[in-house]
C-alpha positions as semicolon CSV with decimal commas, in nm:
position;residue;x (nm);y (nm);z (nm)
1;X;1,224;-0,218;-2,505
2;X;1,438;-0,478;-2,440
3;X;1,702;-0,380;-2,110
4;X;2,103;-0,424;-2,242
5;X;2,268;-0,772;-2,065
6;X;2,406;-0,789;-1,800
7;X;2,840;-0,877;-1,803
8;X;2,674;-1,199;-1,548
9;X;3,006;-1,414;-1,661
10;X;2,992;-1,793;-1,778
11;X;3,005;-2,039;-1,629
12;X;3,394;-2,232;-1,620
13;X;3,501;-1,932;-1,673
14;X;3,708;-1,716;-1,411
15;X;4,021;-1,434;-1,385
16;X;4,341;-1,611;-1,263
17;X;4,277;-1,845;-0,935
18;X;3,963;-1,590;-0,888
19;X;3,698;-1,892;-0,713
20;X;3,413;-1,809;-0,903
21;X;3,055;-1,692;-0,698
22;X;2,827;-2,015;-0,854
23;X;2,401;-1,769;-0,814
24;X;2,135;-1,990;-0,795
25;X;1,784;-1,851;-1,050
26;X;1,509;-1,964;-1,227
27;X;1,560;-1,966;-1,551
28;X;1,319;-1,747;-1,730
29;X;1,327;-1,384;-1,826
30;X;1,245;-1,214;-1,510
31;X;1,456;-1,441;-1,317
32;X;1,746;-1,454;-1,532
33;X;1,715;-1,040;-1,537
34;X;1,619;-1,017;-1,158
35;X;1,918;-1,280;-1,110
36;X;2,187;-1,104;-1,343
37;X;2,051;-0,769;-1,136
38;X;2,220;-0,891;-0,804
39;X;2,488;-1,062;-1,002
40;X;2,626;-0,748;-1,144
41;X;2,624;-0,622;-0,748
42;X;2,795;-0,902;-0,623
43;X;3,132;-0,914;-0,841
44;X;3,132;-0,509;-0,782
45;X;3,182;-0,611;-0,434
46;X;3,344;-0,932;-0,394
47;X;3,595;-0,831;-0,753
48;X;3,504;-1,217;-0,830
49;X;3,316;-1,339;-1,120
50;X;2,915;-1,469;-1,084
51;X;2,808;-1,727;-1,318
52;X;2,466;-1,758;-1,330
53;X;2,308;-2,152;-1,191
54;X;1,952;-2,211;-1,392
55;X;1,789;-2,436;-1,173
56;X;1,396;-2,557;-1,243
57;X;1,124;-2,566;-1,026
58;X;0,839;-2,731;-0,994
59;X;0,632;-2,417;-1,033
60;X;0,844;-2,411;-1,361
61;X;0,691;-2,767;-1,529
62;X;0,355;-2,838;-1,401
63;X;0,143;-2,645;-1,596
64;X;-0,224;-2,576;-1,448
65;X;-0,448;-2,272;-1,191
66;X;-0,158;-2,196;-0,903
67;X;-0,391;-2,289;-0,642
68;X;-0,324;-2,666;-0,807
69;X;0,047;-2,638;-0,749
70;X;-0,059;-2,705;-0,390
71;X;0,258;-2,551;-0,124
72;X;0,417;-2,174;-0,089
73;X;0,762;-2,192;-0,250
74;X;0,679;-2,377;-0,599
75;X;0,952;-2,166;-0,747
76;X;1,116;-2,147;-0,472
77;X;1,236;-2,524;-0,329
78;X;1,486;-2,650;-0,593
79;X;1,679;-2,331;-0,535
80;X;1,743;-2,454;-0,158
81;X;1,844;-2,702;-0,248
82;X;2,114;-2,667;-0,469
83;X;2,236;-2,397;-0,157
84;X;2,216;-2,658;0,072
85;X;2,353;-2,974;-0,167
86;X;2,635;-2,721;-0,275
87;X;2,555;-2,634;-0,670
88;X;2,538;-2,306;-0,625
89;X;2,651;-2,024;-0,294
90;X;2,331;-1,791;-0,374
91;X;2,004;-1,778;-0,517
92;X;1,832;-1,472;-0,548
93;X;1,424;-1,572;-0,567
94;X;1,110;-1,269;-0,609
95;X;1,037;-1,198;-0,203
96;X;0,704;-1,302;-0,225
97;X;0,732;-1,652;-0,342
98;X;0,973;-1,799;-0,006
99;X;0,725;-1,893;0,249
100;X;0,690;-1,712;0,565
101;X;0,866;-1,903;0,830
102;X;1,285;-1,959;0,871
103;X;1,462;-2,191;0,621
104;X;1,722;-2,383;0,842
105;X;2,043;-2,303;0,816
106;X;1,964;-2,090;0,554
107;X;1,927;-1,702;0,593
108;X;1,847;-1,434;0,385
109;X;1,865;-1,046;0,277
110;X;1,682;-0,805;0,100
111;X;1,817;-0,550;-0,125
112;X;1,657;-0,235;-0,180
113;X;1,268;-0,285;-0,325
114;X;1,142;-0,158;-0,656
115;X;0,734;-0,020;-0,662
116;X;0,532;-0,242;-0,505
117;X;0,265;-0,163;-0,725
118;X;0,000;-0,411;-0,931
119;X;-0,036;-0,281;-1,314
120;X;-0,258;-0,321;-1,510
121;X;-0,191;-0,368;-1,936
122;X;-0,515;-0,355;-2,108
123;X;-0,602;-0,321;-2,521
124;X;-0,641;0,089;-2,634
125;X;-0,449;0,247;-2,357
126;X;-0,749;0,161;-2,085
127;X;-0,769;0,154;-1,728
128;X;-0,966;0,049;-1,433
129;X;-1,220;0,303;-1,446
130;X;-1,239;0,309;-1,792
131;X;-1,273;-0,083;-1,909
132;X;-1,596;-0,158;-2,073
133;X;-1,859;-0,345;-1,858
134;X;-1,773;-0,709;-1,847
135;X;-1,465;-0,673;-1,972
136;X;-1,284;-0,998;-1,934
137;X;-0,922;-0,947;-1,700
138;X;-0,683;-1,250;-1,710
139;X;-0,449;-1,280;-1,342
140;X;-0,323;-1,577;-1,144
141;X;-0,351;-1,408;-0,811
142;X;-0,638;-1,496;-0,610
143;X;-0,488;-1,191;-0,389
144;X;-0,553;-0,998;-0,777
145;X;-0,843;-1,166;-0,878
146;X;-1,045;-1,049;-0,568
147;X;-0,925;-0,707;-0,490
148;X;-1,003;-0,626;-0,917
149;X;-1,366;-0,729;-0,894
150;X;-1,395;-0,514;-0,494
151;X;-1,396;-0,215;-0,725
152;X;-1,588;-0,335;-1,028
153;X;-1,827;-0,610;-0,961
154;X;-1,903;-0,583;-1,317
155;X;-1,545;-0,704;-1,521
156;X;-1,458;-1,098;-1,569
157;X;-1,157;-1,211;-1,328
158;X;-1,046;-1,502;-1,531
159;X;-0,759;-1,748;-1,402
160;X;-0,474;-1,745;-1,623
161;X;-0,096;-1,833;-1,619
162;X;0,267;-1,853;-1,818
163;X;0,591;-1,651;-1,798
164;X;0,505;-1,228;-1,847
165;X;0,484;-1,223;-2,256
166;X;0,260;-1,511;-2,215
167;X;0,018;-1,331;-1,979
168;X;0,037;-0,941;-2,168
169;X;-0,025;-1,132;-2,492
170;X;-0,363;-1,245;-2,394
171;X;-0,498;-0,905;-2,354
172;X;-0,237;-0,728;-2,644
173;X;-0,135;-0,940;-2,826
174;X;-0,251;-1,053;-3,240
175;X;-0,460;-1,299;-3,098
176;X;-0,600;-1,127;-2,823
177;X;-0,855;-1,295;-2,606
178;X;-0,893;-1,061;-2,303
179;X;-0,980;-0,621;-2,263
180;X;-0,699;-0,689;-1,973
181;X;-0,398;-0,835;-1,731
182;X;-0,293;-0,732;-1,385
183;X;0,108;-0,829;-1,318
184;X;0,336;-0,672;-1,085
185;X;0,454;-0,286;-1,174
186;X;0,827;-0,423;-1,065
187;X;0,845;-0,737;-1,305
188;X;0,750;-0,535;-1,627
189;X;1,055;-0,288;-1,475
190;X;1,316;-0,510;-1,461
191;X;1,238;-0,640;-1,822
192;X;1,175;-0,292;-1,937
193;X;0,854;-0,349;-2,063
194;X;0,675;-0,093;-1,890
195;X;0,570;0,076;-2,213
196;X;0,219;-0,153;-2,181
197;X;0,123;-0,070;-1,849
198;X;-0,215;0,163;-1,882
199;X;-0,262;0,194;-1,514
200;X;0,009;0,201;-1,208
201;X;-0,241;0,029;-0,924
202;X;-0,301;0,260;-0,637
203;X;-0,209;0,035;-0,386
204;X;-0,527;0,185;-0,189
205;X;-0,759;0,018;-0,443
206;X;-0,533;-0,332;-0,488
207;X;-0,295;-0,357;-0,222
208;X;0,024;-0,525;-0,334
209;X;0,090;-0,918;-0,239
210;X;0,368;-0,906;0,079
211;X;0,733;-0,836;-0,007
212;X;0,609;-0,743;-0,420
213;X;0,859;-0,562;-0,583
214;X;1,168;-0,643;-0,331
215;X;1,417;-0,957;-0,427
216;X;1,600;-1,264;-0,143
217;X;1,960;-1,261;-0,262
218;X;1,995;-1,590;0,005
219;X;2,284;-1,799;0,139
220;X;2,383;-2,112;0,326
221;X;2,437;-1,927;0,648
222;X;2,709;-2,130;0,739
223;X;2,902;-1,957;0,464
224;X;2,851;-1,508;0,685
225;X;2,815;-1,572;1,007
226;X;3,148;-1,672;1,216
227;X;3,140;-1,992;1,405
228;X;3,248;-1,821;1,680
229;X;3,667;-1,807;1,643
230;X;3,741;-1,540;1,372
231;X;3,585;-1,462;1,088
232;X;3,259;-1,615;0,846
233;X;3,397;-1,891;0,622
234;X;3,346;-1,692;0,329
235;X;3,470;-1,351;0,369
236;X;3,414;-1,186;0,093
237;X;3,098;-1,270;0,061
238;X;2,974;-1,174;0,479
239;X;3,037;-0,858;0,360
240;X;2,889;-0,832;0,027
241;X;2,574;-1,010;0,139
242;X;2,565;-0,746;0,463
243;X;2,583;-0,436;0,140
244;X;2,287;-0,586;-0,024
245;X;2,079;-0,579;0,244
246;X;1,851;-0,261;0,224
247;X;1,711;-0,151;0,639
248;X;1,377;0,003;0,489
249;X;1,319;-0,259;0,286
250;X;1,435;-0,509;0,550
251;X;1,132;-0,398;0,796
252;X;0,874;-0,384;0,595
253;X;0,863;-0,666;0,467
254;X;0,860;-0,769;0,825
255;X;0,592;-0,552;0,864
256;X;0,436;-0,749;0,550
257;X;0,475;-1,142;0,580
258;X;0,475;-1,071;0,980
259;X;0,092;-1,027;0,855
260;X;0,066;-1,327;0,667
261;X;0,210;-1,588;0,886
262;X;0,005;-1,487;1,197
263;X;-0,235;-1,559;0,949
264;X;-0,149;-1,890;0,856
265;X;-0,264;-1,730;0,502
266;X;0,014;-1,803;0,188
267;X;0,140;-1,586;-0,086
268;X;-0,150;-1,569;-0,275
269;X;-0,446;-1,630;-0,059
270;X;-0,671;-1,230;-0,038
271;X;-0,451;-1,083;0,113
272;X;-0,235;-0,773;0,055
273;X;-0,033;-0,581;0,294
274;X;0,173;-0,296;0,231
275;X;0,510;-0,143;0,494
276;X;0,659;0,195;0,461
277;X;0,956;0,345;0,675
278;X;0,939;0,780;0,672
279;X;1,227;0,900;0,918
280;X;1,137;0,674;1,206
281;X;0,822;0,498;1,163
282;X;0,691;0,243;1,004
283;X;0,363;0,247;0,914
284;X;0,182;-0,096;0,759
285;X;-0,166;-0,124;0,579
286;X;-0,312;-0,501;0,497
287;X;-0,690;-0,621;0,341
288;X;-0,815;-0,935;0,307
289;X;-1,059;-1,007;0,060
290;X;-1,346;-1,275;-0,022
291;X;-1,216;-1,489;-0,299
292;X;-1,547;-1,389;-0,524
293;X;-1,467;-0,953;-0,425
294;X;-1,804;-0,949;-0,245
295;X;-1,644;-0,809;0,060
296;X;-1,333;-0,696;0,213
297;X;-1,187;-0,545;0,570
298;X;-0,878;-0,368;0,650
299;X;-0,603;-0,317;0,893
300;X;-0,385;-0,080;0,929
301;X;-0,111;0,057;1,190
302;X;0,235;0,175;1,274
303;X;0,503;0,151;1,465
304;X;0,796;0,410;1,624
305;X;1,121;0,259;1,556
306;X;1,433;0,450;1,808
307;X;1,790;0,435;1,599
308;X;1,918;0,417;1,978
309;X;1,846;0,040;1,975
310;X;2,034;-0,304;1,829
311;X;1,913;-0,366;1,537
312;X;1,712;-0,677;1,587
313;X;1,554;-0,551;1,846
314;X;1,397;-0,290;1,580
315;X;1,370;-0,613;1,320
316;X;1,136;-0,715;1,630
317;X;0,894;-0,438;1,630
318;X;0,886;-0,426;1,249
319;X;0,757;-0,765;1,364
320;X;0,525;-0,738;1,658
321;X;0,316;-0,471;1,392
322;X;0,227;-0,714;1,161
323;X;0,109;-0,924;1,422
324;X;-0,107;-0,666;1,562
325;X;-0,208;-0,576;1,182
326;X;-0,276;-0,972;1,177
327;X;-0,470;-0,978;1,512
328;X;-0,713;-0,669;1,450
329;X;-0,810;-0,874;1,107
330;X;-0,839;-1,205;1,337
331;X;-1,075;-1,068;1,506
332;X;-1,332;-0,791;1,294
333;X;-1,358;-1,223;1,067
334;X;-1,083;-1,231;0,852
335;X;-1,086;-1,555;0,895
336;X;-1,525;-1,569;0,809
337;X;-1,362;-1,415;0,432
338;X;-1,137;-1,542;0,310
339;X;-0,927;-1,949;0,296
340;X;-0,653;-1,846;0,511
341;X;-0,534;-2,240;0,484
342;X;-0,448;-2,131;0,063
343;X;-0,082;-2,119;0,020
344;X;-0,020;-2,120;-0,315
345;X;0,233;-1,858;-0,463
346;X;0,178;-1,558;-0,656
347;X;0,306;-1,551;-0,964
348;X;0,492;-1,143;-1,120
């Protein structure tokens, strides 16, 4: 199934004297599809046309394994530079690509999250349980690799790179050399490719990456925050950004990313974290795995979120939950299992 093209304005187009919003995005099919969803919503909220500005990032140019690229943010830095130097007004990222350290002068919000699970895409309808002994499974993510090995030590996990289509071809194409690949379910759903999924992996078996399934919509802080003298610099954009933020998603990913920050782990360290909001309760579970899958440890916790307190206090409670779970993992010996200083990005 091919996704329906979104009605996004092309560069240079305007409606009368209305100034378009320039939205920075990576140029891959998945990135532009995700950015198109945000662009459509921004057009609805502001009444202004939106231009997609394609930005080439370091992660799009370099080859080799993700572990060799040398730093969380390899898919993010160029977009942030384009925001700061005025080449675009908004940037859209996969949230799991963002470093946990805040970026000076920039602010992001999180629209409602899509399905955070990982997806097994295997030949002949196979699942993780029914893959043959010695089966070859491709992924570029140390987290996925470690948890797949933990669940099925008899499988051979192969490091792969490339866009979604390239990776799917490794298992499902005419010259396939793998039995299966593992990708993010949300990315496949946004591309209209869920028919290739033979199993959505249960979060108790393969815990997702912190922030998986969520997008980050990032802007210059000065554009959306009042300088004390009245309205923000770009009032319509400020209001739209406020409306894009989805509170349950924000709280869940704050908790998940706080685990990463406290562990000092990169986005592709073998660390999974998944939080949910049910009523006024935020629940979080995190796992740290040995790279070879030989051992893993898990911790969880929950906190109550009173609706009567200020939003920033609720955000602090979500962060505190993540820190608490990470502290328990460290006390259990997480540093013995995983290279927590590894800071390389995880692919969709």
